[in-house]
Amino acid sequence: MTDPYTPQIIEPKWQQQWEATKLYRQIIDRNKPKHYALTMLPYPSGDLHIGHWYAMTPSDARARFMRMKGYNVLFPMGFDAFGLPAENAAIARNIHPSKWTFANIERMRQQLRSMGAMFDWEREAVSADPEYYRWTQWFFKKLMELGLAYRKLAAVDFCPRCNTTLAREQVWGEDRHCERCGTPVIKKELEQWFFKTTDYAEELLDFSQINWPERVKVMQTNWIGRSEGAEVIFLTEQGDEIPIFTTRPDTLWGATFMVLAPEHPLVEKVTTPEQKEAVEAYHAAAQKLTDIDREAADREKTGVFTGGYAINPVNGERIPIWVADYVLMGYGFGAIMAVPAHDERDFAFATRFDLPIAEVIRMPGRAESDGPLAKAYTSKSEGQLVNSGPFTGTPTEGAAARVTDWLAETGKGKKAVNYRLRDWLISRQRYWGAPIPVVYCPEHGAVAVPDDQLPILLPEDVAFMPTGESPLKQHELFQQTTCPVCGRDARRETDTMDTFMCSSWYQYRYLSPHYDQGPFDPEEGAYWLPVDQYTGGIEHATMHLIYTRFFTKAMREMGLVHFSEPMLALFNQGMVLGEDGEKMSKSRGNVVAPDNLVEKYGADTVRTYLMFFARWEQGGPWNYDGIKGPQRLIQDVWQLALADYQPGMMDAAATRNLRRKTHQTIRKVTQDLEGFAFNTAVAAIMEQRNAIQEALKQRQVMVEAWREAVDSLLLLLAPIAPHITEELWARRGGRYSIHQQPWPVWDEETAKEEAITVVVQVNGKVRDRFEMAADTGEEGIKAAALASEKVQAWFEGKSPRKVIVVKGQLVNIVV
RNA sequence: GCCGAAGUGGCGGAACAGGCAGACGCGCACGACUCAAAAUCGUGUUCCCUCGGGAGUGUGGGUUCGAUUCCCACCUUCGGCACCA
């Protein structure tokens, strides 16, 4: 009798052993191909939840698999340790954010160890550590030097609950809420720091160097929002230029008015004295509106006439200039030509304010005599141009390009490209983040702090306001400083940086978390970079995953790296939901606690279940009954690996069958782990388990085949369930460690089926099936199918008209 | 409104270069072991059926010898974007 399986004993035992022998120390080895596997780093919220397990243990299994396949694998872990929850805890419970954060990190390190992952803890990086954020600040300065960081006054998104500004990417949904807390944002006019992500808009659209999910690429492409069109310059009657962007230059002749955003710099100049009061009142009212009100598409259009006029450059017509908030200052030039006949928004506006509608694209089947348009005609391919000067009669298809060429020739405009992407706003009015390394001198303005003064440390002696206002704003000593240029009194910037800035470059810091000559040791970088396989949730598609791409491109300009993409391949896992199929949350009471599960079943069973219960990219609801399958598997593996196998009546066919199954399983599991199909990999291992159980019962296979089957079962399971396989490997006399063994290889010949089941269909319906030798030729299969009595019974006296033979599988007889 | 993903047994899910639908697992049913239960083992498990078969992968069409897989239309669910000129 074997001793029972007790994960509570063997798991901690091996975790200690692995640590003591530095089994997972990952160092440069130029004799092996490298593989940098990375999983998104957690925020130290206090407890490791099942979602962390779901993200990390399959990534770990994949990294372990690559290691056994012969790669030198780097698989690091760290903490994205700056951020609001720490500060909110400070406010609510009077604990310093630093204390709270580092205590949580300590706790989570222990919990992470219970997963049995192959993290190299000597490479751990913590973004709230001064030796980390020193380099976050250094990067800010570098971006300033490159002209990629700038400060400007702008109406920006502000979360009233978090009490801070947000980047455009961090405002979500129809109601434009804060990505963190769900509160709808408001607009505030503030001086803020931005990174010029828009400089890289075009390059960010190029995914040719990376193997990323289509979904993420589509989301980023939409987010960047490239549109092609033309830039056209309109002149006011006073002669001021108003450039506009349009995607429909072919409708220029239909521009019957212009609209400026309320914040447009020319508004004041074009407004006539009679209209001044109305325009100013409108601007003031627009500023008070929240974005939700202002940007709601179904809201009735509002606006006021400025009293001023512009000249349409293509036909010389005098057209009124209006101000309306449906034109946004942040896109294009903050001014548009309005073509009501061919744009739904302009049509709605013109109808509301009784402005002229000039039809310049004639819909097929429509005649001049049909009267005014009932709605805007917006087709870009059907119809032809009318009342359009030299272009009258041109088909709509291709007209935009022709008009653009003509605009360029005649100097009225030119081809232009516009992006929806905005620059990244990185200033945060909160304490627990990396301070922006800038001082403000009355003489020299915003000046970067010299490198030798980095890091700008967060002061420890701070009092937190219940409002969430940053204590740095009240901290006289922190703010008092001198100008690095002239030495006179200056004030320190009190805003800190967006934590997405910290996580934009963490994959580089992992290489050498204590290196003090730069953000990372170039020698480590030359070997390990870039990241080969990244895994994480889809929720970062347009935030972190855009920022880190931008960062790497900027690092290329800094000469720090020679490549342009941080992560060559990406895989998005899904989410584990509560048993009720809803997102887990404390308020719903559907949270699954991994610590309890590990206590009850052991980490190996939890890992196996997480990989088995659903397709990884899909995720799904947790099910406490479902875990029994993997639990039985783990227990059966224990029994089988320790079983005393004594063959009885030997049978060559039984031996061949087991060996075939073994090699087929190796092939299947290898291919599945390659492709992140953990669920079917586990299913294949279960099938192998079933075959071995059967062999044990029958006692007909040779000892060598038995051993091969059990050994490969352990090896295939090792990445998924690292502890039990290590224990059993050792008990069976294997060399330490199983995780350093080469991945098993299959023999195609042994894996080959000896017999095939031939399915015979008559008119597409299955009527018979029988076994044949796998090497039977097409003719032989056909003859056997036609000879079948069961099949012939369906001919109903008719003779076969056509016989289709699919080799090794099926015969379809048409009568 | 626009863009994208997905609809398969009681449940989670397999199988798509067009070829046996339902691998693997959960659950359930019956049986064995047990005083009994749990655990374990065995058998069965898409539905209907007159035991010959018939129907079946969201719905309706189409292509094909053959469709879960390809094409068209629609329905439902879930994501993303949305006054972006």
PDB file of N, CA and C in Angstrom, chain A residues 24-65:
ATOM      1  N   TYR A  24      15.129  27.865  -9.735  1.00  0.00           N
ATOM      2  CA  TYR A  24      14.518  28.792 -10.685  1.00  0.00           C
ATOM      3  C   TYR A  24      15.316  30.084 -10.854  1.00  0.00           C
ATOM      4  N   ARG A  25      16.569  30.050 -10.436  1.00  0.00           N
ATOM      5  CA  ARG A  25      17.433  31.196 -10.704  1.00  0.00           C
ATOM      6  C   ARG A  25      17.671  31.224 -12.202  1.00  0.00           C
ATOM      7  N   GLN A  26      17.389  32.379 -12.812  1.00  0.00           N
ATOM      8  CA  GLN A  26      17.430  32.453 -14.266  1.00  0.00           C
ATOM      9  C   GLN A  26      18.556  33.381 -14.693  1.00  0.00           C
ATOM     10  N   ILE A  27      19.642  32.780 -15.141  1.00  0.00           N
ATOM     11  CA  ILE A  27      20.784  33.618 -15.495  1.00  0.00           C
ATOM     12  C   ILE A  27      21.205  33.390 -16.937  1.00  0.00           C
ATOM     13  N   ILE A  28      21.915  34.373 -17.458  1.00  0.00           N
ATOM     14  CA  ILE A  28      22.343  34.329 -18.857  1.00  0.00           C
ATOM     15  C   ILE A  28      23.111  33.037 -19.137  1.00  0.00           C
ATOM     16  N   ASP A  29      22.716  32.348 -20.186  1.00  0.00           N
ATOM     17  CA  ASP A  29      23.411  31.149 -20.616  1.00  0.00           C
ATOM     18  C   ASP A  29      23.435  31.173 -22.133  1.00  0.00           C
ATOM     19  N   ARG A  30      24.577  31.536 -22.660  1.00  0.00           N
ATOM     20  CA  ARG A  30      24.643  31.745 -24.109  1.00  0.00           C
ATOM     21  C   ARG A  30      24.616  30.451 -24.922  1.00  0.00           C
ATOM     22  N   ASN A  31      24.623  29.320 -24.219  1.00  0.00           N
ATOM     23  CA  ASN A  31      24.558  28.046 -24.937  1.00  0.00           C
ATOM     24  C   ASN A  31      23.122  27.632 -25.257  1.00  0.00           C
ATOM     25  N   LYS A  32      22.183  28.383 -24.706  1.00  0.00           N
ATOM     26  CA  LYS A  32      20.786  28.009 -24.921  1.00  0.00           C
ATOM     27  C   LYS A  32      20.038  29.177 -25.560  1.00  0.00           C
ATOM     28  N   PRO A  33      19.025  28.859 -26.334  1.00  0.00           N
ATOM     29  CA  PRO A  33      18.172  29.947 -26.821  1.00  0.00           C
ATOM     30  C   PRO A  33      17.383  30.514 -25.650  1.00  0.00           C
ATOM     31  N   LYS A  34      17.208  31.824 -25.645  1.00  0.00           N
ATOM     32  CA  LYS A  34      16.500  32.449 -24.517  1.00  0.00           C
ATOM     33  C   LYS A  34      15.014  32.558 -24.798  1.00  0.00           C
ATOM     34  N   HIS A  35      14.251  32.628 -23.726  1.00  0.00           N
ATOM     35  CA  HIS A  35      12.810  32.839 -23.876  1.00  0.00           C
ATOM     36  C   HIS A  35      12.364  33.691 -22.703  1.00  0.00           C
ATOM     37  N   TYR A  36      11.943  34.917 -23.004  1.00  0.00           N
ATOM     38  CA  TYR A  36      11.479  35.814 -21.950  1.00  0.00           C
ATOM     39  C   TYR A  36       9.953  35.707 -21.889  1.00  0.00           C
ATOM     40  N   ALA A  37       9.470  35.043 -20.845  1.00  0.00           N
ATOM     41  CA  ALA A  37       8.026  34.890 -20.640  1.00  0.00           C
ATOM     42  C   ALA A  37       7.593  35.864 -19.557  1.00  0.00           C
ATOM     43  N   LEU A  38       6.544  36.600 -19.843  1.00  0.00           N
ATOM     44  CA  LEU A  38       6.142  37.644 -18.902  1.00  0.00           C
ATOM     45  C   LEU A  38       4.643  37.615 -18.693  1.00  0.00           C
ATOM     46  N   THR A  39       4.237  37.717 -17.442  1.00  0.00           N
ATOM     47  CA  THR A  39       2.819  37.833 -17.136  1.00  0.00           C
ATOM     48  C   THR A  39       2.615  39.172 -16.445  1.00  0.00           C
ATOM     49  N   MET A  40       1.503  39.822 -16.721  1.00  0.00           N
ATOM     50  CA  MET A  40       1.271  41.168 -16.194  1.00  0.00           C
ATOM     51  C   MET A  40       1.419  41.191 -14.688  1.00  0.00           C
ATOM     52  N   LEU A  41       2.132  42.180 -14.213  1.00  0.00           N
ATOM     53  CA  LEU A  41       2.429  42.223 -12.780  1.00  0.00           C
ATOM     54  C   LEU A  41       1.216  42.694 -11.993  1.00  0.00           C
ATOM     55  N   PRO A  42       1.047  42.165 -10.768  1.00  0.00           N
ATOM     56  CA  PRO A  42      -0.136  42.519  -9.997  1.00  0.00           C
ATOM     57  C   PRO A  42       0.024  43.830  -9.240  1.00  0.00           C
ATOM     58  N   TYR A  43      -1.112  44.414  -8.909  1.00  0.00           N
ATOM     59  CA  TYR A  43      -1.146  45.505  -7.960  1.00  0.00           C
ATOM     60  C   TYR A  43      -1.258  44.871  -6.574  1.00  0.00           C
ATOM     61  N   PRO A  44      -0.467  45.308  -5.607  1.00  0.00           N
ATOM     62  CA  PRO A  44      -0.497  44.664  -4.275  1.00  0.00           C
ATOM     63  C   PRO A  44      -1.699  45.094  -3.453  1.00  0.00           C
ATOM     64  N   SER A  45      -2.836  44.558  -3.809  1.00  0.00           N
ATOM     65  CA  SER A  45      -4.080  44.973  -3.153  1.00  0.00           C
ATOM     66  C   SER A  45      -4.245  44.346  -1.779  1.00  0.00           C
ATOM     67  N   GLY A  46      -3.457  43.329  -1.465  1.00  0.00           N
ATOM     68  CA  GLY A  46      -3.531  42.763  -0.121  1.00  0.00           C
ATOM     69  C   GLY A  46      -3.717  41.266  -0.130  1.00  0.00           C
ATOM     70  N   ASP A  47      -4.489  40.765  -1.068  1.00  0.00           N
ATOM     71  CA  ASP A  47      -4.725  39.339  -1.123  1.00  0.00           C
ATOM     72  C   ASP A  47      -4.638  38.845  -2.548  1.00  0.00           C
ATOM     73  N   LEU A  48      -4.017  37.706  -2.708  1.00  0.00           N
ATOM     74  CA  LEU A  48      -3.975  37.106  -4.028  1.00  0.00           C
ATOM     75  C   LEU A  48      -5.321  36.439  -4.259  1.00  0.00           C
ATOM     76  N   HIS A  49      -5.994  36.832  -5.322  1.00  0.00           N
ATOM     77  CA  HIS A  49      -7.277  36.166  -5.546  1.00  0.00           C
ATOM     78  C   HIS A  49      -7.186  35.216  -6.727  1.00  0.00           C
ATOM     79  N   ILE A  50      -8.285  34.525  -6.976  1.00  0.00           N
ATOM     80  CA  ILE A  50      -8.264  33.448  -7.954  1.00  0.00           C
ATOM     81  C   ILE A  50      -7.943  33.986  -9.356  1.00  0.00           C
ATOM     82  N   GLY A  51      -8.277  35.242  -9.582  1.00  0.00           N
ATOM     83  CA  GLY A  51      -7.950  35.865 -10.868  1.00  0.00           C
ATOM     84  C   GLY A  51      -6.446  35.910 -11.104  1.00  0.00           C
ATOM     85  N   HIS A  52      -5.677  36.176 -10.050  1.00  0.00           N
ATOM     86  CA  HIS A  52      -4.216  36.144 -10.173  1.00  0.00           C
ATOM     87  C   HIS A  52      -3.755  34.733 -10.537  1.00  0.00           C
ATOM     88  N   TRP A  53      -4.341  33.763  -9.869  1.00  0.00           N
ATOM     89  CA  TRP A  53      -3.998  32.359 -10.160  1.00  0.00           C
ATOM     90  C   TRP A  53      -4.325  32.036 -11.605  1.00  0.00           C
ATOM     91  N   TYR A  54      -5.457  32.549 -12.045  1.00  0.00           N
ATOM     92  CA  TYR A  54      -5.884  32.234 -13.409  1.00  0.00           C
ATOM     93  C   TYR A  54      -4.964  32.868 -14.444  1.00  0.00           C
ATOM     94  N   ALA A  55      -4.454  34.030 -14.123  1.00  0.00           N
ATOM     95  CA  ALA A  55      -3.540  34.692 -15.059  1.00  0.00           C
ATOM     96  C   ALA A  55      -2.152  34.066 -15.004  1.00  0.00           C
ATOM     97  N   MET A  56      -1.738  33.681 -13.797  1.00  0.00           N
ATOM     98  CA  MET A  56      -0.328  33.330 -13.624  1.00  0.00           C
ATOM     99  C   MET A  56       0.006  31.852 -13.768  1.00  0.00           C
ATOM    100  N   THR A  57      -0.871  30.947 -13.301  1.00  0.00           N
ATOM    101  CA  THR A  57      -0.440  29.546 -13.323  1.00  0.00           C
ATOM    102  C   THR A  57      -0.374  28.958 -14.735  1.00  0.00           C
ATOM    103  N   PRO A  58      -1.297  29.292 -15.650  1.00  0.00           N
ATOM    104  CA  PRO A  58      -1.073  28.790 -17.005  1.00  0.00           C
ATOM    105  C   PRO A  58       0.172  29.411 -17.652  1.00  0.00           C
ATOM    106  N   SER A  59       0.429  30.686 -17.377  1.00  0.00           N
ATOM    107  CA  SER A  59       1.663  31.303 -17.920  1.00  0.00           C
ATOM    108  C   SER A  59       2.870  30.576 -17.381  1.00  0.00           C
ATOM    109  N   ASP A  60       2.785  30.226 -16.105  1.00  0.00           N
ATOM    110  CA  ASP A  60       3.886  29.500 -15.468  1.00  0.00           C
ATOM    111  C   ASP A  60       4.066  28.134 -16.131  1.00  0.00           C
ATOM    112  N   ALA A  61       2.940  27.454 -16.383  1.00  0.00           N
ATOM    113  CA  ALA A  61       3.017  26.137 -17.030  1.00  0.00           C
ATOM    114  C   ALA A  61       3.679  26.271 -18.401  1.00  0.00           C
ATOM    115  N   ARG A  62       3.314  27.329 -19.120  1.00  0.00           N
ATOM    116  CA  ARG A  62       3.879  27.542 -20.449  1.00  0.00           C
ATOM    117  C   ARG A  62       5.381  27.803 -20.346  1.00  0.00           C
ATOM    118  N   ALA A  63       5.769  28.612 -19.361  1.00  0.00           N
ATOM    119  CA  ALA A  63       7.187  28.939 -19.171  1.00  0.00           C
ATOM    120  C   ALA A  63       7.971  27.672 -18.792  1.00  0.00           C
ATOM    121  N   ARG A  64       7.387  26.861 -17.942  1.00  0.00           N
ATOM    122  CA  ARG A  64       8.033  25.600 -17.541  1.00  0.00           C
ATOM    123  C   ARG A  64       8.185  24.661 -18.738  1.00  0.00           C
ATOM    124  N   PHE A  65       7.144  24.617 -19.550  1.00  0.00           N
ATOM    125  CA  PHE A  65       7.178  23.795 -20.757  1.00  0.00           C
ATOM    126  C   PHE A  65       8.331  24.247 -21.668  1.00  0.00           C
TER     127      PHE A  65
END
